[in-house]
């Protein structure tokens, strides 16, 4: 079976969050995956290893009180840029826009660096719904 393309992997990754389908993430991450979340400022939480990244993303994808919407996806070789909006409430200010810089090797995500436009604090994930740390 040929390896999945970067486009295939990123499409499946986005699908997991849009459709709140954490199971769709299970076979998308490499063993040595590295992820940097958008919080806490200034550098974001760094997670290393498949299990740590998978646990973080599964919780985010399962949270039905939030909405993730890709605004633009660009793929170039083994790299992808996902521009997105993450909504965590019903009010006009209850969302954040951001970007993930992704790298795929052999059909698996090996790097995901998250950045966002945040003026005020985004609600923390520890005490309530998963925050906008994608």
CSV table of C-alpha atoms in Angstrom, one decimal:
chain,number,residue,atom,x,y,z
A,1,UNK,CA,0.0,0.0,0.0
A,2,UNK,CA,1.5,3.4,-1.0
A,3,UNK,CA,2.1,6.0,1.7
A,4,UNK,CA,-0.6,8.6,2.2
A,5,UNK,CA,0.2,11.9,0.7
A,6,UNK,CA,0.6,15.1,2.8
A,7,UNK,CA,-2.8,16.3,1.4
A,8,UNK,CA,-4.5,13.0,2.5
A,9,UNK,CA,-3.0,13.2,6.0
A,10,UNK,CA,-3.9,16.9,6.5
A,11,UNK,CA,-7.4,16.4,5.1
A,12,UNK,CA,-8.0,13.5,7.6
A,13,UNK,CA,-6.5,15.6,10.4
A,14,UNK,CA,-8.8,18.5,9.8
A,15,UNK,CA,-11.8,16.2,9.4
A,16,UNK,CA,-11.2,14.8,13.0
A,17,UNK,CA,-11.6,18.3,14.4
A,18,UNK,CA,-14.4,19.6,12.2
A,19,UNK,CA,-16.5,16.5,12.8
A,20,UNK,CA,-15.4,15.9,16.4
A,21,UNK,CA,-14.0,12.4,15.5
A,22,UNK,CA,-11.0,11.8,17.7
A,23,UNK,CA,-10.7,8.2,16.4
A,24,UNK,CA,-9.8,9.6,13.0
A,25,UNK,CA,-6.4,10.7,14.5
A,26,UNK,CA,-5.2,7.3,15.7
A,27,UNK,CA,-3.2,6.4,12.7
A,28,UNK,CA,-2.0,9.8,11.6
A,29,UNK,CA,0.9,10.5,14.0
A,30,UNK,CA,4.5,9.4,13.9
A,31,UNK,CA,6.2,7.9,16.9
A,32,UNK,CA,8.4,11.0,17.4
A,33,UNK,CA,5.8,13.6,16.7
A,34,UNK,CA,6.5,17.0,18.2
A,35,UNK,CA,3.7,19.6,18.7
A,36,UNK,CA,3.8,23.1,20.0
A,37,UNK,CA,0.4,24.4,21.2
A,38,UNK,CA,-0.6,28.1,21.0
A,39,UNK,CA,-0.6,28.4,24.8
A,40,UNK,CA,0.8,29.4,27.2
A,41,UNK,CA,2.5,32.5,25.8
A,42,UNK,CA,5.0,33.2,24.7
A,43,UNK,CA,6.2,29.8,23.4
A,44,UNK,CA,3.3,27.4,23.9
A,45,UNK,CA,3.3,24.0,25.5
A,46,UNK,CA,5.6,21.5,23.7
A,47,UNK,CA,4.5,17.9,23.5
A,48,UNK,CA,6.9,15.2,22.3
A,49,UNK,CA,6.0,11.7,21.2
A,50,UNK,CA,3.0,10.1,19.6
A,51,UNK,CA,1.1,9.3,22.7
A,52,UNK,CA,1.4,12.9,24.2
A,53,UNK,CA,0.4,14.5,20.9
A,54,UNK,CA,-2.5,12.0,20.3
A,55,UNK,CA,-3.9,12.5,23.8
A,56,UNK,CA,-3.9,16.3,23.4
A,57,UNK,CA,-5.5,16.2,20.0
A,58,UNK,CA,-8.1,13.5,20.9
A,59,UNK,CA,-9.3,15.7,23.8
A,60,UNK,CA,-9.5,18.7,21.5
A,61,UNK,CA,-11.4,16.8,18.7
A,62,UNK,CA,-13.8,15.3,21.2
A,63,UNK,CA,-14.9,18.6,22.7
A,64,UNK,CA,-18.3,19.2,21.2
A,65,UNK,CA,-18.6,22.7,23.0
A,66,UNK,CA,-16.1,24.1,20.4
A,67,UNK,CA,-15.9,24.4,16.7
A,68,UNK,CA,-12.8,24.2,14.5
A,69,UNK,CA,-13.0,25.5,10.9
A,70,UNK,CA,-10.1,25.5,8.5
A,71,UNK,CA,-10.0,28.7,6.5
A,72,UNK,CA,-7.2,27.8,4.1
A,73,UNK,CA,-5.0,24.8,3.6
A,74,UNK,CA,-1.8,24.9,1.6
A,75,UNK,CA,0.4,21.8,0.9
A,76,UNK,CA,3.9,21.9,-0.5
A,77,UNK,CA,5.7,18.6,-0.5
A,78,UNK,CA,6.0,17.3,3.0
A,79,UNK,CA,4.7,20.5,4.6
A,80,UNK,CA,1.3,22.0,5.1
A,81,UNK,CA,-0.1,25.3,6.4
A,82,UNK,CA,-3.5,25.2,8.0
A,83,UNK,CA,-5.1,28.6,8.6
A,84,UNK,CA,-8.1,28.2,11.0
A,85,UNK,CA,-10.7,29.7,13.3
A,86,UNK,CA,-11.5,28.1,16.6
A,87,UNK,CA,-14.8,29.0,18.3
A,88,UNK,CA,-15.1,28.4,22.0
A,89,UNK,CA,-18.4,30.2,22.8
A,90,UNK,CA,-21.4,31.9,21.2
A,91,UNK,CA,-20.3,35.5,21.4
A,92,UNK,CA,-18.6,37.5,18.6
A,93,UNK,CA,-15.3,37.6,20.7
A,94,UNK,CA,-15.4,33.9,21.6
A,95,UNK,CA,-13.1,32.7,18.9
A,96,UNK,CA,-9.5,32.9,17.8
A,97,UNK,CA,-7.8,32.6,14.5
A,98,UNK,CA,-4.5,30.9,14.0
A,99,UNK,CA,-2.2,28.8,11.9
A,100,UNK,CA,-0.6,25.4,12.2
A,101,UNK,CA,2.6,24.6,10.4
A,102,UNK,CA,2.7,20.9,9.8
A,103,UNK,CA,5.3,18.4,8.5
A,104,UNK,CA,4.4,14.9,7.3
A,105,UNK,CA,6.9,12.0,6.8
A,106,UNK,CA,6.0,8.6,5.3
A,107,UNK,CA,2.3,9.4,5.6
A,108,UNK,CA,2.5,10.5,9.3
A,109,UNK,CA,2.5,13.8,11.1
A,110,UNK,CA,5.9,14.4,12.7
A,111,UNK,CA,5.7,18.1,13.5
A,112,UNK,CA,2.9,20.6,14.2
A,113,UNK,CA,3.6,24.1,15.4
A,114,UNK,CA,0.6,26.2,16.4
A,115,UNK,CA,0.4,30.0,16.4
A,116,UNK,CA,-2.6,32.3,17.0
A,117,UNK,CA,-3.9,35.9,17.0
A,118,UNK,CA,-4.8,36.4,20.6
A,119,UNK,CA,-5.3,39.8,22.2
A,120,UNK,CA,-7.0,38.7,25.4
A,121,UNK,CA,-6.5,35.4,27.2
A,122,UNK,CA,-8.1,32.4,25.7
A,123,UNK,CA,-9.8,30.2,28.3
A,124,UNK,CA,-7.4,27.6,29.8
A,125,UNK,CA,-8.0,24.0,29.0
A,126,UNK,CA,-7.2,22.7,32.5
A,127,UNK,CA,-10.5,23.6,34.3
A,128,UNK,CA,-13.1,23.5,31.5
A,129,UNK,CA,-13.6,22.8,27.9
A,130,UNK,CA,-10.5,22.3,25.8
A,131,UNK,CA,-9.2,25.7,24.9
A,132,UNK,CA,-8.0,27.1,21.6
A,133,UNK,CA,-4.6,25.4,21.9
A,134,UNK,CA,-4.5,23.5,18.6
